[in-house]
Amino acid sequence: MKKILLSSFVAVALLSTGLFAKEYTLDKAHTDVGFKIKHLQISNVKGNFKDYSAVIDFDPKSAEFKKLEATIKVESVNTENQTRDNHLRQDDFFKAKKYPDMTFVMKKYKKINNEKGKMTGILTIAGVSKEIVLDTEIGGVAKGKDGKEKVGFSLNGKIKRSDFKFASGTSTITLGDDINLSIEVEANEK
């Protein structure tokens, strides 16, 4: 009898993992996928991407991410300078013709508290895949006009230009090696 009860308890515990997770889609009017990098060691160049999509499974009860998979069209890079944007699409940076998408696939989420956590995943850019960790800050969950839930969160992290072989012939004096990622998301319950 004890074995049956224990087995039942384990089965319920396993099945309930992610039971309250909901799928969300990006609200592009309230989402920004941004980056910045040092130029000549004196200023930052900022940019973002305009075309992206994501699948997000988030449990509002436990404030935990169960899944996050994002695809960003590198052709949509925007630094407010068309000449620079065209250069970023070339083979010494994003290699946009050969690798039109960059992707991020979450591997795990470590909750620190109901507002903060660490998201670990694989970022793939221009055929190079690296594990990265993003600091996560959950802004909250609210009901929209349509009665559906919305979740807001920020993802921040840092990658190395050299890890992804961007402008490998350019010194770090001209162009910094650290690329800061800053992603602001508002997503709607599907």
CSV table of C-alpha atoms in Angstrom, one decimal:
chain,number,residue,atom,x,y,z
A,1,MET,CA,0.0,0.0,0.0
A,2,LYS,CA,2.8,2.4,0.9
A,3,LYS,CA,4.4,1.7,-2.6
A,4,ILE,CA,1.2,2.6,-4.3
A,5,LEU,CA,0.8,5.8,-2.4
A,6,LEU,CA,4.4,6.7,-3.0
A,7,SER,CA,4.2,5.9,-6.7
A,8,SER,CA,1.0,8.0,-6.9
A,9,PHE,CA,2.6,10.9,-5.1
A,10,VAL,CA,5.6,10.8,-7.4
A,11,ALA,CA,3.4,10.6,-10.5
A,12,VAL,CA,1.3,13.6,-9.4
A,13,ALA,CA,4.4,15.6,-8.6
A,14,LEU,CA,6.0,14.8,-12.0
A,15,LEU,CA,2.8,15.5,-13.9
A,16,SER,CA,2.1,18.8,-12.1
A,17,THR,CA,5.5,20.2,-13.1
A,18,GLY,CA,4.6,23.0,-15.5
A,19,LEU,CA,0.9,22.3,-15.0
A,20,PHE,CA,0.2,26.0,-14.7
A,21,ALA,CA,2.5,27.2,-17.4
A,22,LYS,CA,0.8,29.2,-20.2
A,23,GLU,CA,1.9,30.0,-23.7
A,24,TYR,CA,2.5,33.6,-24.5
A,25,THR,CA,3.2,35.4,-27.8
A,26,LEU,CA,5.3,38.6,-28.2
A,27,ASP,CA,3.5,42.0,-28.2
A,28,LYS,CA,5.9,43.6,-30.7
A,29,ALA,CA,4.6,47.1,-29.9
A,30,HIS,CA,6.0,46.7,-26.4
A,31,THR,CA,9.1,44.6,-27.0
A,32,ASP,CA,12.6,45.6,-27.9
A,33,VAL,CA,15.6,43.4,-28.8
A,34,GLY,CA,18.6,45.6,-28.2
A,35,PHE,CA,22.3,45.6,-28.0
A,36,LYS,CA,25.2,48.0,-27.5
A,37,ILE,CA,29.0,47.8,-28.1
A,38,LYS,CA,31.9,50.2,-27.3
A,39,HIS,CA,33.3,52.2,-30.2
A,40,LEU,CA,36.8,53.6,-30.0
A,41,GLN,CA,36.7,53.0,-26.2
A,42,ILE,CA,34.8,56.3,-25.8
A,43,SER,CA,31.2,55.8,-26.7
A,44,ASN,CA,28.5,53.1,-27.2
A,45,VAL,CA,26.8,52.2,-30.4
A,46,LYS,CA,23.3,51.0,-29.8
A,47,GLY,CA,21.1,49.0,-32.1
A,48,ASN,CA,18.1,46.6,-32.1
A,49,PHE,CA,16.3,44.1,-34.3
A,50,LYS,CA,12.9,44.8,-35.8
A,51,ASP,CA,11.9,41.3,-36.9
A,52,TYR,CA,11.7,38.5,-34.3
A,53,SER,CA,9.4,35.8,-32.9
A,54,ALA,CA,9.3,33.7,-29.8
A,55,VAL,CA,7.6,30.8,-28.1
A,56,ILE,CA,7.3,31.5,-24.3
A,57,ASP,CA,5.9,29.2,-21.7
A,58,PHE,CA,5.7,31.0,-18.4
A,59,ASP,CA,4.0,29.9,-15.1
A,60,PRO,CA,2.6,33.0,-13.5
A,61,LYS,CA,1.8,31.1,-10.3
A,62,SER,CA,5.4,30.1,-9.7
A,63,ALA,CA,7.0,33.0,-11.6
A,64,GLU,CA,9.1,30.6,-13.6
A,65,PHE,CA,9.9,30.2,-17.3
A,66,LYS,CA,9.3,26.6,-18.6
A,67,LYS,CA,10.3,27.4,-22.2
A,68,LEU,CA,11.7,30.3,-24.3
A,69,GLU,CA,12.7,29.9,-27.9
A,70,ALA,CA,13.4,33.0,-30.0
A,71,THR,CA,14.3,33.6,-33.6
A,72,ILE,CA,15.6,36.9,-34.8
A,73,LYS,CA,16.0,37.9,-38.4
A,74,VAL,CA,19.5,39.4,-38.7
A,75,GLU,CA,18.5,41.3,-41.8
A,76,SER,CA,16.4,43.5,-39.5
A,77,VAL,CA,19.4,44.9,-37.6
A,78,ASN,CA,18.9,48.6,-37.0
A,79,THR,CA,21.5,51.1,-35.6
A,80,GLU,CA,19.9,54.2,-37.2
A,81,ASN,CA,22.7,54.2,-39.8
A,82,GLN,CA,22.0,52.4,-43.1
A,83,THR,CA,25.7,52.2,-44.1
A,84,ARG,CA,26.6,50.5,-40.8
A,85,ASP,CA,23.5,48.3,-40.9
A,86,ASN,CA,24.5,47.0,-44.3
A,87,HIS,CA,28.0,46.4,-43.1
A,88,LEU,CA,26.7,44.4,-40.1
A,89,ARG,CA,24.8,42.1,-42.5
A,90,GLN,CA,28.0,41.2,-44.4
A,91,ASP,CA,30.3,38.2,-43.9
A,92,ASP,CA,32.6,39.8,-41.3
A,93,PHE,CA,29.6,40.2,-38.9
A,94,PHE,CA,26.2,38.4,-39.2
A,95,LYS,CA,26.7,36.7,-42.6
A,96,ALA,CA,23.0,37.4,-43.2
A,97,LYS,CA,22.8,35.7,-46.6
A,98,LYS,CA,24.2,32.4,-45.3
A,99,TYR,CA,22.7,32.6,-41.8
A,100,PRO,CA,19.4,34.6,-41.9
A,101,ASP,CA,18.4,33.8,-38.4
A,102,MET,CA,19.9,34.0,-35.0
A,103,THR,CA,18.3,31.8,-32.3
A,104,PHE,CA,18.1,31.4,-28.6
A,105,VAL,CA,16.9,28.2,-26.9
A,106,MET,CA,16.5,28.2,-23.2
A,107,LYS,CA,18.0,25.2,-21.4
A,108,LYS,CA,17.1,26.0,-17.9
A,109,TYR,CA,15.8,28.7,-15.6
A,110,LYS,CA,17.0,29.2,-12.1
A,111,LYS,CA,14.6,31.3,-10.0
A,112,ILE,CA,16.2,33.6,-7.4
A,113,ASN,CA,12.9,35.0,-6.2
A,114,ASN,CA,9.5,36.0,-7.8
A,115,GLU,CA,11.1,38.9,-9.7
A,116,LYS,CA,14.6,37.7,-10.6
A,117,GLY,CA,16.2,34.7,-12.1
A,118,LYS,CA,19.0,33.4,-14.4
A,119,MET,CA,18.1,32.0,-17.8
A,120,THR,CA,20.7,29.7,-19.4
A,121,GLY,CA,20.4,28.9,-23.1
A,122,ILE,CA,22.1,28.4,-26.4
A,123,LEU,CA,22.6,31.4,-28.6
A,124,THR,CA,23.4,30.7,-32.2
A,125,ILE,CA,24.7,33.5,-34.4
A,126,ALA,CA,26.2,33.1,-37.9
A,127,GLY,CA,26.6,29.3,-37.4
A,128,VAL,CA,28.3,29.6,-34.0
A,129,SER,CA,26.5,28.3,-30.9
A,130,LYS,CA,27.5,29.4,-27.4
A,131,GLU,CA,25.9,28.9,-24.0
A,132,ILE,CA,24.9,32.2,-22.4
A,133,VAL,CA,23.3,33.3,-19.1
A,134,LEU,CA,20.8,36.1,-19.1
A,135,ASP,CA,19.7,38.0,-16.0
A,136,THR,CA,16.0,37.9,-15.8
A,137,GLU,CA,13.7,40.4,-14.2
A,138,ILE,CA,10.0,39.8,-14.2
A,139,GLY,CA,8.0,43.0,-14.2
A,140,GLY,CA,4.7,41.3,-13.5
A,141,VAL,CA,1.5,39.8,-14.8
A,142,ALA,CA,-1.6,41.9,-15.6
A,143,LYS,CA,-4.9,41.5,-17.5
A,144,GLY,CA,-5.2,43.3,-20.8
A,145,LYS,CA,-8.3,44.9,-22.2
A,146,ASP,CA,-9.2,41.6,-23.8
A,147,GLY,CA,-9.2,39.9,-20.4
A,148,LYS,CA,-6.1,37.8,-21.3
A,149,GLU,CA,-3.0,37.8,-19.2
A,150,LYS,CA,0.1,39.8,-20.2
A,151,VAL,CA,3.6,39.2,-18.7
A,152,GLY,CA,6.4,41.7,-18.8
A,153,PHE,CA,10.1,40.9,-18.3
A,154,SER,CA,13.6,42.0,-19.1
A,155,LEU,CA,16.6,39.9,-20.2
A,156,ASN,CA,20.1,41.3,-19.9
A,157,GLY,CA,23.5,39.7,-20.6
A,158,LYS,CA,26.8,40.0,-22.2
A,159,ILE,CA,28.4,38.1,-25.1
A,160,LYS,CA,31.9,38.4,-26.6
A,161,ARG,CA,32.3,39.6,-30.2
A,162,SER,CA,35.3,37.3,-30.5
A,163,ASP,CA,33.2,34.2,-29.5
A,164,PHE,CA,31.0,34.7,-32.5
A,165,LYS,CA,33.9,35.7,-34.8
A,166,PHE,CA,32.5,39.2,-35.5
A,167,ALA,CA,35.0,41.5,-37.2
A,168,SER,CA,37.8,39.2,-36.1
A,169,GLY,CA,40.5,41.5,-37.8
A,170,THR,CA,39.3,44.5,-35.8
A,171,SER,CA,41.1,45.5,-32.6
A,172,THR,CA,39.2,45.9,-29.3
A,173,ILE,CA,40.4,49.5,-29.3
A,174,THR,CA,38.3,50.2,-32.4
A,175,LEU,CA,35.4,48.0,-31.5
A,176,GLY,CA,34.9,46.5,-28.0
A,177,ASP,CA,34.8,42.8,-27.4
A,178,ASP,CA,31.8,43.0,-25.1
A,179,ILE,CA,28.3,43.2,-26.6
A,180,ASN,CA,25.6,44.0,-24.0
A,181,LEU,CA,22.2,42.5,-24.7
A,182,SER,CA,19.1,44.3,-23.4
A,183,ILE,CA,15.8,42.7,-24.2
A,184,GLU,CA,12.4,44.2,-23.0
A,185,VAL,CA,9.4,41.9,-23.5
A,186,GLU,CA,5.7,42.2,-23.1
A,187,ALA,CA,3.9,39.0,-24.1
A,188,ASN,CA,0.2,38.1,-24.4
A,189,GLU,CA,-1.4,34.9,-23.3
A,190,LYS,CA,-2.2,32.8,-26.4
